[in-house]
């Protein structure tokens, strides 16, 4: 073998890589949202999370329980069974499992089999959300659950919604870190041309990617200007968006009205919470909240923010599903080009790649 | 159900006590092994030149201190029982590079992640599943108490590691050379909070004593969880013969082999699953010799055992002579 082929056979140390895409193994050691709190009730809910079918319910004491939605005996989906107190009863042969997943009765057997246990997943409830840990349970440290305290704070009012999307969570996070698409995909709601051209700053804080920008003396975007009655004003805008974890993206926006009749500058704050849980490698569950600290009792503002947010997110769903379909169906491969505005997305994709590479790829 | 076993090779051996050796088993293909939960064990399949194929169950230690083993490794600890040929065979013949097969991890002794407080009791080699539970509790910062008993520190595997990991929540109890200083189990249970779940692994007498003490104190069934390998071999096992009357064949069952394994080796595919006398798949009808059956299952009722006309061939044996099966 001559030296040229030897060099060609090894990967170039100068090749750029290590960015997560739709094929990167899902990050499992992470708290993800399993559902809105009020989705998890005494009626058993079946939901596929990170490729695993999970049955979700509440104990009589109100604690959320998550177990694998598959009887260890004949793979019957346990969510098709019923609850007897805190015990989940399989609908096929009546095998009974306590909230830890331990079999406590098998009616057709004279003894309780000690090996008939179903995997239980750690869960934790925070405000309107139930979180779940699909990775190694020993690492399910509840202090790692990211802060979403404004969702349960009396000083804030939230409207919310949810979607199912046939796209991967990497593309979803990249969409959320990419504000240059706003004026084109969301022209009626969040996008203004001035904002798209305003200077964007990026910084990385450990695993967290932060983008922020500000714009002085500009027209407000419709989504905030209309419900707060500011459309005729010139305002100062500030926004910060954070890739917090593979499960969460938060955006903090503020609009400062310097022309308030009181003579004082009035600040209107909005927190947008995007909760993303992969359903499979190429589909995801998505829950969102739009929270504000002003006009808490204004039902017209609720309705406007709900429908405007929903419209914007439906536009994102369409775009991401079209992209995913193209990426997965088009027979001719393409390596997408990257430009300056893609820096936050690339930092996020590198962070997800490194987290996925660090975890042990092991079956249970 | 063939083809479910995993090829491994001995990658490391460490003498833990005069009678206990640790074996690190590595996947031959280097691929990650299925992840074991705390309390899980594997079936270990090996071939003894004296007795032929041998199957033994060993709990997975899971790692060292707080560290997990590498994804392609399992760690077990084997205590040599002088009159038990399975463990002696392992001690005598396993060297680095020895090939064997293990099952996927099975868990008959799961640690409940929802426990608000746990009491771990280990006796002797029963420390192996308790060590993996301890690691999980410490990592998850859950309140617990651990008691590890043995005759003397130098005979107790992982005593230093366990004591260090458990810190102020752990205690070693030395029962002395004649095992006369018994642990006061009643006193131990009495001072537990009402929300404590107990996990005990060790000699059968100790497990029975913990269950009995909990019963005396009126504890709810299920608060004491135990792992017992009573289905395993006993020093008094003797070889015997099995006649399969319908097939017209007679097989020898060695001291280290089960009837199930003798049948399987002879090409007779009996039905079985759990190999520990629980699932009830393997019982065969007995025509003669029923009065000499040593029942070791937990599936058959007292009446069925007394009748002597069936047995779980995965664990139960004969006290010598010939067993005639309708097979």
XYZ file of C-alpha atoms in Angstrom, chain A residues 38-180:
143
model
C -54.157 17.171 32.754
C -53.517 14.627 29.995
C -52.355 12.116 32.609
C -55.379 10.973 34.541
C -57.073 7.866 35.899
C -57.685 6.885 32.266
C -54.545 5.120 31.026
C -52.830 7.041 28.223
C -50.641 5.289 25.641
C -47.856 7.416 24.200
C -44.707 6.489 22.284
C -41.702 8.375 23.688
C -38.196 8.025 22.234
C -39.370 4.976 20.337
C -40.708 3.191 23.432
C -44.414 2.624 24.038
C -45.291 3.993 27.457
C -48.503 3.694 29.493
C -49.200 6.762 31.656
C -51.675 7.060 34.509
C -52.122 8.465 38.002
C -52.293 6.675 41.331
C -55.273 7.317 43.607
C -52.989 9.715 45.496
C -52.439 11.628 42.240
C -48.859 10.609 41.455
C -48.039 10.194 37.773
C -46.892 6.686 36.817
C -45.131 5.640 33.603
C -44.495 2.015 32.717
C -43.678 0.263 29.494
C -46.901 -0.202 27.529
C -46.231 -3.855 26.881
C -47.088 -6.825 29.054
C -43.971 -8.961 29.664
C -46.076 -12.065 29.064
C -47.603 -11.668 25.583
C -46.885 -8.030 24.634
C -50.476 -6.876 25.109
C -50.529 -3.046 25.327
C -51.137 -2.446 29.028
C -52.896 0.863 28.319
C -55.702 -1.213 26.783
C -56.236 -2.749 30.222
C -57.695 -1.037 33.279
C -56.822 0.349 36.690
C -57.820 -1.413 39.882
C -56.841 1.144 42.517
C -53.155 1.801 41.857
C -52.703 -1.551 40.113
C -52.582 -1.782 36.328
C -54.451 -4.855 35.090
C -53.523 -6.290 31.687
C -56.529 -6.659 29.412
C -55.388 -10.007 28.019
C -54.788 -12.400 30.937
C -55.348 -10.093 33.898
C -51.731 -9.869 35.052
C -51.450 -7.125 37.643
C -48.623 -4.633 38.079
C -48.063 -2.144 40.881
C -46.840 1.418 40.096
C -43.211 0.250 40.318
C -43.914 -2.284 37.542
C -43.723 -5.291 39.859
C -46.147 -8.100 39.091
C -48.421 -8.569 42.098
C -50.820 -11.164 40.691
C -51.233 -13.517 37.741
C -54.699 -15.023 37.982
C -53.905 -18.125 35.915
C -50.920 -19.085 38.092
C -50.849 -20.478 41.636
C -47.959 -18.164 42.568
C -46.897 -14.639 41.641
C -44.022 -14.937 39.152
C -41.022 -12.987 40.394
C -39.632 -12.328 36.913
C -42.796 -10.796 35.439
C -41.949 -7.163 35.946
C -42.566 -4.316 33.562
C -40.059 -1.463 33.304
C -41.083 1.696 35.138
C -39.791 5.126 34.157
C -39.023 7.921 36.622
C -41.539 10.772 36.403
C -41.856 14.158 38.065
C -44.593 16.770 37.940
C -43.790 20.473 37.672
C -46.694 22.878 37.256
C -48.723 21.965 34.169
C -46.165 19.389 32.952
C -45.281 15.777 33.707
C -41.637 14.992 32.958
C -40.224 11.553 32.224
C -36.701 10.066 32.141
C -36.262 7.410 29.421
C -32.531 6.816 30.034
C -30.626 5.158 32.889
C -32.895 5.628 35.945
C -29.859 6.065 38.198
C -29.120 9.356 36.463
C -32.675 10.691 36.737
C -31.715 13.567 39.018
C -34.789 15.774 39.467
C -32.586 18.823 39.917
C -31.839 18.483 36.177
C -35.466 19.266 35.281
C -35.244 22.680 33.598
C -36.963 25.710 35.086
C -40.418 26.487 33.731
C -41.677 28.093 36.940
C -43.502 30.947 35.117
C -46.007 28.337 33.892
C -47.273 27.964 37.467
C -46.649 31.516 38.704
C -49.606 33.771 39.621
C -47.774 36.724 38.030
C -48.073 35.145 34.608
C -50.882 34.078 32.335
C -50.369 31.342 29.742
C -52.179 30.059 26.710
C -51.106 26.704 25.360
C -51.398 24.095 22.653
C -49.849 20.946 21.312
C -49.007 19.291 18.020
C -47.768 16.016 16.678
C -45.210 16.434 13.921
C -43.582 14.129 11.397
C -40.142 15.634 11.751
C -37.059 15.043 13.846
C -36.314 16.954 17.046
C -32.986 18.241 15.701
C -34.772 20.014 12.837
C -37.366 21.347 15.291
C -34.710 22.828 17.568
C -32.919 24.308 14.589
C -36.154 25.943 13.461
C -36.594 27.496 16.910
C -33.047 28.893 16.935
C -33.478 30.318 13.459
C -35.254 33.651 13.492
C -34.317 34.606 9.943
